[in-house]
């Protein structure tokens, strides 16, 4: 990963980052996830006016009524996929591109799909700037997810669905996993879904709040 670029006070940011990583490593047992977060400059994904929040454990607004998710939730979702490094994974909801850059360090290939073209473009610029070559950014079309490159061994849905989206489950390989917030528009339960030969297994990981997943098999705009 290339060195960070920042306008803020670097030493203060480094202290905040160290504090965040310590706090995450007490709760997240997947060391690969922690290492990827420690290597990734989150300030690049946070707007200039919110730089002081780059290493706080909070979601931050990124415009277009969307947010970069809270670091703890990002870490929890990544850990729940239990990636080894050889997988092809899909992220639904590129947003700022932060989670895609983390996935790029944990899996072999990442496809990330975003419905707001302007966000997809900005995210792709950041991803390239950081030198990540194994991430493909796609602007969402009619179908939920990205069937063109399916099946995926892991799918992360970074927006809230009313029910487990069948269209996405079809894109998971047998034995693969999907992590998805499921529930109402305002509050959801984070679910880990493991696809089996005949059906799927679901485990609840706890309460969370995500922006809505829009479109087919999800919410209306
Ligand atoms: N993972 C992001 C945060 C995502 S916020 C990060 O690390 O910054 C959720 C994103 O999902 C928003 O940008 C929203 O536009 C997008 N989204 C909502 N519905 C979608 C859909 N059906 N397909 C693709 N993206 C969608």
Tab-separated table of N, CA and C in Angstrom, residues 13-75:
chain	number	residue	atom	x	y	z
A	13	UNK	N	-3.621	12.161	13.940
A	13	UNK	CA	-4.336	11.128	13.211
A	13	UNK	C	-3.736	9.759	13.499
A	14	UNK	N	-2.415	9.721	13.590
A	14	UNK	CA	-1.768	8.430	13.872
A	14	UNK	C	-2.137	7.926	15.259
A	15	UNK	N	-2.223	8.848	16.209
A	15	UNK	CA	-2.620	8.454	17.572
A	15	UNK	C	-4.049	7.903	17.555
A	16	UNK	N	-4.934	8.618	16.852
A	16	UNK	CA	-6.338	8.186	16.777
A	16	UNK	C	-6.426	6.826	16.097
A	17	UNK	N	-5.634	6.625	15.053
A	17	UNK	CA	-5.669	5.343	14.346
A	17	UNK	C	-5.201	4.211	15.259
A	18	UNK	N	-4.114	4.460	15.989
A	18	UNK	CA	-3.588	3.427	16.897
A	18	UNK	C	-4.648	3.053	17.944
A	19	UNK	N	-5.315	4.097	18.479
A	19	UNK	CA	-6.341	3.861	19.497
A	19	UNK	C	-7.503	3.032	18.910
A	20	UNK	N	-7.901	3.367	17.692
A	20	UNK	CA	-9.000	2.630	17.059
A	20	UNK	C	-8.612	1.168	16.825
A	21	UNK	N	-7.410	0.960	16.313
A	21	UNK	CA	-6.976	-0.408	16.006
A	21	UNK	C	-6.873	-1.239	17.292
A	22	UNK	N	-6.382	-0.615	18.369
A	22	UNK	CA	-6.320	-1.338	19.651
A	22	UNK	C	-7.705	-1.737	20.115
A	23	UNK	N	-8.625	-0.802	19.999
A	23	UNK	CA	-9.975	-1.078	20.461
A	23	UNK	C	-10.630	-2.158	19.595
A	24	UNK	N	-10.371	-2.152	18.294
A	24	UNK	CA	-10.945	-3.183	17.420
A	24	UNK	C	-10.310	-4.545	17.698
A	25	UNK	N	-8.994	-4.553	17.942
A	25	UNK	CA	-8.354	-5.866	18.104
A	25	UNK	C	-8.776	-6.543	19.401
A	26	UNK	N	-9.305	-5.779	20.353
A	26	UNK	CA	-9.825	-6.408	21.573
A	26	UNK	C	-11.132	-7.155	21.285
A	27	UNK	N	-11.818	-6.776	20.195
A	27	UNK	CA	-13.143	-7.359	19.928
A	27	UNK	C	-13.195	-8.249	18.686
A	28	UNK	N	-12.252	-8.059	17.769
A	28	UNK	CA	-12.272	-8.804	16.492
A	28	UNK	C	-11.084	-9.758	16.483
A	29	UNK	N	-11.379	-11.043	16.350
A	29	UNK	CA	-10.320	-12.038	16.531
A	29	UNK	C	-9.574	-12.391	15.243
A	30	UNK	N	-10.009	-11.878	14.101
A	30	UNK	CA	-9.335	-12.192	12.839
A	30	UNK	C	-8.193	-11.192	12.619
A	31	UNK	N	-6.957	-11.661	12.857
A	31	UNK	CA	-5.798	-10.754	12.797
A	31	UNK	C	-5.575	-10.192	11.393
A	32	UNK	N	-5.952	-10.948	10.366
A	32	UNK	CA	-5.789	-10.438	8.989
A	32	UNK	C	-6.656	-9.189	8.783
A	33	UNK	N	-7.842	-9.207	9.365
A	33	UNK	CA	-8.739	-8.046	9.248
A	33	UNK	C	-8.117	-6.842	9.967
A	34	UNK	N	-7.613	-7.072	11.164
A	34	UNK	CA	-7.007	-5.990	11.953
A	34	UNK	C	-5.794	-5.419	11.206
A	35	UNK	N	-4.963	-6.307	10.665
A	35	UNK	CA	-3.764	-5.844	9.947
A	35	UNK	C	-4.151	-5.017	8.717
A	36	UNK	N	-5.167	-5.462	7.992
A	36	UNK	CA	-5.605	-4.715	6.802
A	36	UNK	C	-6.107	-3.330	7.214
A	37	UNK	N	-6.828	-3.254	8.316
A	37	UNK	CA	-7.347	-1.951	8.766
A	37	UNK	C	-6.211	-1.050	9.241
A	38	UNK	N	-5.193	-1.655	9.856
A	38	UNK	CA	-4.055	-0.855	10.332
A	38	UNK	C	-3.239	-0.300	9.155
A	39	UNK	N	-3.273	-0.988	8.031
A	39	UNK	CA	-2.500	-0.566	6.854
A	39	UNK	C	-3.245	0.431	5.983
A	40	UNK	N	-4.558	0.549	6.167
A	40	UNK	CA	-5.378	1.299	5.202
A	40	UNK	C	-5.717	2.696	5.716
A	41	UNK	N	-5.322	3.732	4.989
A	41	UNK	CA	-5.586	5.105	5.434
A	41	UNK	C	-7.057	5.490	5.244
A	42	UNK	N	-7.855	5.383	6.312
A	42	UNK	CA	-9.302	5.653	6.196
A	42	UNK	C	-9.571	7.119	5.860
A	43	UNK	N	-8.616	8.012	6.181
A	43	UNK	CA	-8.855	9.440	5.931
A	43	UNK	C	-9.041	9.740	4.447
A	44	UNK	N	-8.477	8.894	3.591
A	44	UNK	CA	-8.635	9.091	2.145
A	44	UNK	C	-10.092	8.912	1.713
A	45	UNK	N	-10.854	8.148	2.505
A	45	UNK	CA	-12.225	7.802	2.143
A	45	UNK	C	-13.248	8.705	2.832
A	46	UNK	N	-12.761	9.608	3.668
A	46	UNK	CA	-13.623	10.492	4.464
A	46	UNK	C	-13.515	11.900	3.871
A	47	UNK	N	-14.637	12.625	3.705
A	47	UNK	CA	-14.571	13.949	3.074
A	47	UNK	C	-13.685	14.936	3.856
A	48	UNK	N	-13.147	15.951	3.181
A	48	UNK	CA	-12.211	16.899	3.808
A	48	UNK	C	-12.761	17.533	5.088
A	49	UNK	N	-14.059	17.841	5.103
A	49	UNK	CA	-14.632	18.515	6.277
A	49	UNK	C	-14.832	17.577	7.468
A	50	UNK	N	-14.575	16.290	7.290
A	50	UNK	CA	-14.788	15.335	8.392
A	50	UNK	C	-13.510	14.575	8.737
A	51	UNK	N	-12.361	15.168	8.398
A	51	UNK	CA	-11.085	14.473	8.627
A	51	UNK	C	-10.870	14.093	10.091
A	52	UNK	N	-11.381	14.930	11.008
A	52	UNK	CA	-11.187	14.620	12.433
A	52	UNK	C	-11.945	13.354	12.857
A	53	UNK	N	-12.861	12.879	12.007
A	53	UNK	CA	-13.625	11.665	12.337
A	53	UNK	C	-13.039	10.415	11.677
A	54	UNK	N	-11.944	10.589	10.940
A	54	UNK	CA	-11.427	9.475	10.125
A	54	UNK	C	-11.152	8.226	10.956
A	55	UNK	N	-10.692	8.394	12.190
A	55	UNK	CA	-10.369	7.230	13.032
A	55	UNK	C	-11.233	7.165	14.288
A	56	UNK	N	-12.405	7.798	14.228
A	56	UNK	CA	-13.383	7.593	15.295
A	56	UNK	C	-14.262	6.414	14.865
A	57	UNK	N	-14.805	5.696	15.863
A	57	UNK	CA	-15.581	4.503	15.523
A	57	UNK	C	-17.035	4.881	15.219
A	58	UNK	N	-17.193	5.680	14.165
A	58	UNK	CA	-18.526	6.174	13.784
A	58	UNK	C	-18.671	6.130	12.257
A	59	UNK	N	-19.931	6.034	11.777
A	59	UNK	CA	-20.130	6.185	10.329
A	59	UNK	C	-19.967	7.660	9.964
A	60	UNK	N	-19.570	7.954	8.744
A	60	UNK	CA	-19.377	9.345	8.321
A	60	UNK	C	-20.102	9.550	6.987
A	61	UNK	N	-20.779	10.697	6.887
A	61	UNK	CA	-21.500	11.013	5.656
A	61	UNK	C	-20.523	11.248	4.500
A	62	UNK	N	-20.834	10.656	3.323
A	62	UNK	CA	-19.959	10.820	2.156
A	62	UNK	C	-20.706	11.492	1.000
A	63	UNK	N	-21.849	12.152	1.321
A	63	UNK	CA	-22.638	12.801	0.273
A	63	UNK	C	-23.625	11.823	-0.353
A	64	UNK	N	-24.522	12.346	-1.201
A	64	UNK	CA	-25.561	11.539	-1.859
A	64	UNK	C	-26.390	10.755	-0.845
A	65	UNK	N	-26.481	11.278	0.385
A	65	UNK	CA	-27.231	10.642	1.490
A	65	UNK	C	-26.683	9.257	1.854
A	66	UNK	N	-25.398	9.049	1.624
A	66	UNK	CA	-24.787	7.750	1.930
A	66	UNK	C	-23.699	7.936	2.980
A	67	UNK	N	-23.234	6.807	3.561
A	67	UNK	CA	-22.203	6.892	4.603
A	67	UNK	C	-21.121	5.844	4.382
A	68	UNK	N	-19.933	6.148	4.866
A	68	UNK	CA	-18.898	5.122	5.037
A	68	UNK	C	-19.204	4.512	6.405
A	69	UNK	N	-19.290	3.185	6.456
A	69	UNK	CA	-19.778	2.508	7.666
A	69	UNK	C	-18.806	2.659	8.839
A	70	UNK	N	-19.350	2.414	10.036
A	70	UNK	CA	-18.564	2.463	11.281
A	70	UNK	C	-17.468	1.389	11.239
A	71	UNK	N	-16.223	1.726	11.584
A	71	UNK	CA	-15.132	0.751	11.507
A	71	UNK	C	-15.413	-0.583	12.204
A	72	UNK	N	-16.043	-0.550	13.387
A	72	UNK	CA	-16.299	-1.812	14.092
A	72	UNK	C	-17.215	-2.728	13.273
A	73	UNK	N	-18.226	-2.133	12.650
A	73	UNK	CA	-19.167	-2.930	11.846
A	73	UNK	C	-18.459	-3.474	10.605
A	74	UNK	N	-17.609	-2.641	10.000
A	74	UNK	CA	-16.830	-3.090	8.839
A	74	UNK	C	-15.969	-4.292	9.226
A	75	UNK	N	-15.286	-4.182	10.364
A	75	UNK	CA	-14.405	-5.255	10.830
A	75	UNK	C	-15.205	-6.524	11.117
